[in-house]
């Protein structure tokens, strides 16, 4: 059951990722990406995995120590809960990146590979996005003659 829930956590997040990567300009993608509720199914998996090992999770997070965390992840439910938490966090991060990329007018040809990179290694992809965002914001400000154009939302039209 734990192995199934481990796999299910990513399967529940996949539709949102697929929309943002393969249909980034669609109206439905904008609506879905704007909702924090997309992570709720993944969080249900997290709770299902976390409840049986909650004492171990509490010990690991209330007194952070590498050995306690290692003990937690040696438990199938502990590793699965950590995985579901990572999936939920990565999804929220990806949704923000997608929306911010659309707002700034960053091409889907740039954002889609960056979102794939975020799925795989979000701690490396996120700083790349922040750098891209800073460059884009700086160039938009310069192009507007010093006025801050970045607060105007980009229209997302359905196709």
XYZ file of C-alpha atoms in Angstrom:
159
model
C 0.000 0.000 0.000
C 2.836 2.412 0.848
C 4.502 1.849 -2.545
C 1.188 2.557 -4.269
C 0.714 5.805 -2.317
C 4.313 6.793 -3.076
C 3.590 6.476 -6.822
C 0.146 8.030 -6.488
C 1.533 11.263 -5.052
C 3.263 12.142 -8.333
C 0.396 10.834 -10.467
C -1.943 13.259 -8.691
C 0.354 16.197 -9.451
C 1.075 15.175 -13.054
C -2.035 16.654 -14.711
C -1.152 20.123 -13.460
C 2.452 19.764 -14.613
C 1.287 18.507 -18.015
C -0.994 21.508 -18.486
C 1.728 23.983 -17.538
C 4.328 22.319 -19.777
C 2.264 21.332 -22.832
C -0.649 23.815 -22.768
C 0.839 26.865 -21.066
C -1.294 29.466 -22.839
C -4.666 27.787 -22.400
C -7.257 29.459 -20.196
C -7.780 26.263 -18.199
C -4.056 26.122 -17.422
C -4.161 29.648 -16.013
C -7.140 28.760 -13.816
C -5.636 25.496 -12.593
C -2.187 26.995 -11.970
C -3.720 29.865 -9.998
C -5.337 27.483 -7.513
C -3.471 26.312 -4.417
C -6.083 23.553 -4.135
C -4.197 21.474 -6.708
C -1.963 20.148 -3.932
C -4.814 18.910 -1.735
C -4.945 15.395 -3.252
C -1.185 15.063 -2.738
C -1.570 16.271 0.838
C -4.220 13.607 1.440
C -1.598 11.054 0.397
C 0.886 12.767 2.724
C -1.507 12.526 5.686
C -2.299 8.891 4.885
C 1.414 8.065 4.915
C 2.313 10.352 7.816
C -0.296 9.369 10.394
C 1.135 5.888 11.108
C 4.649 7.314 11.548
C 3.693 10.633 13.109
C 5.751 10.115 16.290
C 8.848 9.573 14.144
C 8.014 12.575 11.954
C 7.485 14.750 15.032
C 10.795 13.627 16.507
C 12.602 14.355 13.232
C 11.130 17.833 12.770
C 10.944 19.034 16.367
C 14.620 18.272 17.040
C 16.301 18.266 13.644
C 19.144 15.801 13.569
C 20.526 13.893 10.589
C 20.336 10.545 12.377
C 16.683 11.050 13.371
C 15.833 12.076 9.821
C 17.681 9.047 8.457
C 15.654 6.820 10.809
C 12.454 8.450 9.565
C 13.296 7.874 5.914
C 14.226 4.255 6.584
C 10.531 3.700 7.325
C 8.483 3.217 4.161
C 5.761 5.524 5.470
C 8.333 8.112 6.510
C 10.055 8.135 3.124
C 6.679 8.195 1.367
C 5.466 11.106 3.500
C 8.627 13.093 2.801
C 8.220 12.346 -0.920
C 4.575 13.490 -0.938
C 5.592 16.682 0.868
C 8.284 17.336 -1.752
C 5.804 16.686 -4.571
C 3.287 19.125 -3.058
C 5.921 21.818 -2.498
C 7.403 21.408 -5.984
C 3.947 21.675 -7.508
C 3.165 24.919 -5.676
C 6.559 26.283 -6.675
C 6.021 25.242 -10.295
C 2.593 26.860 -10.354
C 4.027 30.142 -9.092
C 6.858 29.979 -11.616
C 4.380 29.288 -14.428
C 2.123 32.188 -13.447
C 5.059 34.538 -12.957
C 6.516 33.494 -16.304
C 3.204 34.207 -18.020
C 2.877 37.549 -16.233
C 6.332 38.578 -17.401
C 5.776 37.290 -20.938
C 8.533 34.668 -20.748
C 8.208 32.346 -23.733
C 6.703 28.899 -23.137
C 9.710 27.590 -25.097
C 11.840 28.733 -22.172
C 9.401 28.030 -19.342
C 8.412 24.492 -20.331
C 11.940 23.043 -20.076
C 12.476 25.032 -16.888
C 9.328 23.489 -15.404
C 10.574 20.004 -16.329
C 13.839 20.909 -14.593
C 11.762 22.023 -11.574
C 10.032 18.646 -11.398
C 13.406 16.920 -11.344
C 15.571 19.282 -9.292
C 13.591 22.222 -7.952
C 16.385 23.519 -5.667
C 18.505 24.074 -8.800
C 15.711 25.182 -11.136
C 14.275 27.784 -8.794
C 17.407 30.000 -8.688
C 17.638 29.725 -12.480
C 14.070 30.983 -12.697
C 14.764 33.800 -10.225
C 17.712 34.911 -12.355
C 15.601 34.758 -15.525
C 12.848 36.675 -13.754
C 15.258 39.375 -12.580
C 16.673 39.792 -16.092
C 13.192 39.925 -17.587
C 11.986 42.460 -15.019
C 15.061 44.626 -15.545
C 14.679 44.577 -19.343
C 10.939 45.312 -19.077
C 11.635 48.250 -16.776
C 14.286 49.585 -19.161
C 12.009 49.159 -22.175
C 9.258 51.097 -20.437
C 11.563 54.082 -19.927
C 11.899 53.486 -16.206
C 8.232 52.733 -15.581
C 7.470 49.402 -13.963
C 5.551 47.425 -16.603
C 5.864 44.145 -14.706
C 2.745 44.632 -12.606
C 0.437 44.504 -15.619
C -0.854 40.941 -16.083
C -0.321 39.196 -19.391
C -3.578 38.216 -21.058
C -3.923 34.463 -21.372
C -6.199 33.511 -24.235
C -7.694 30.053 -24.668
C -7.146 28.314 -27.981
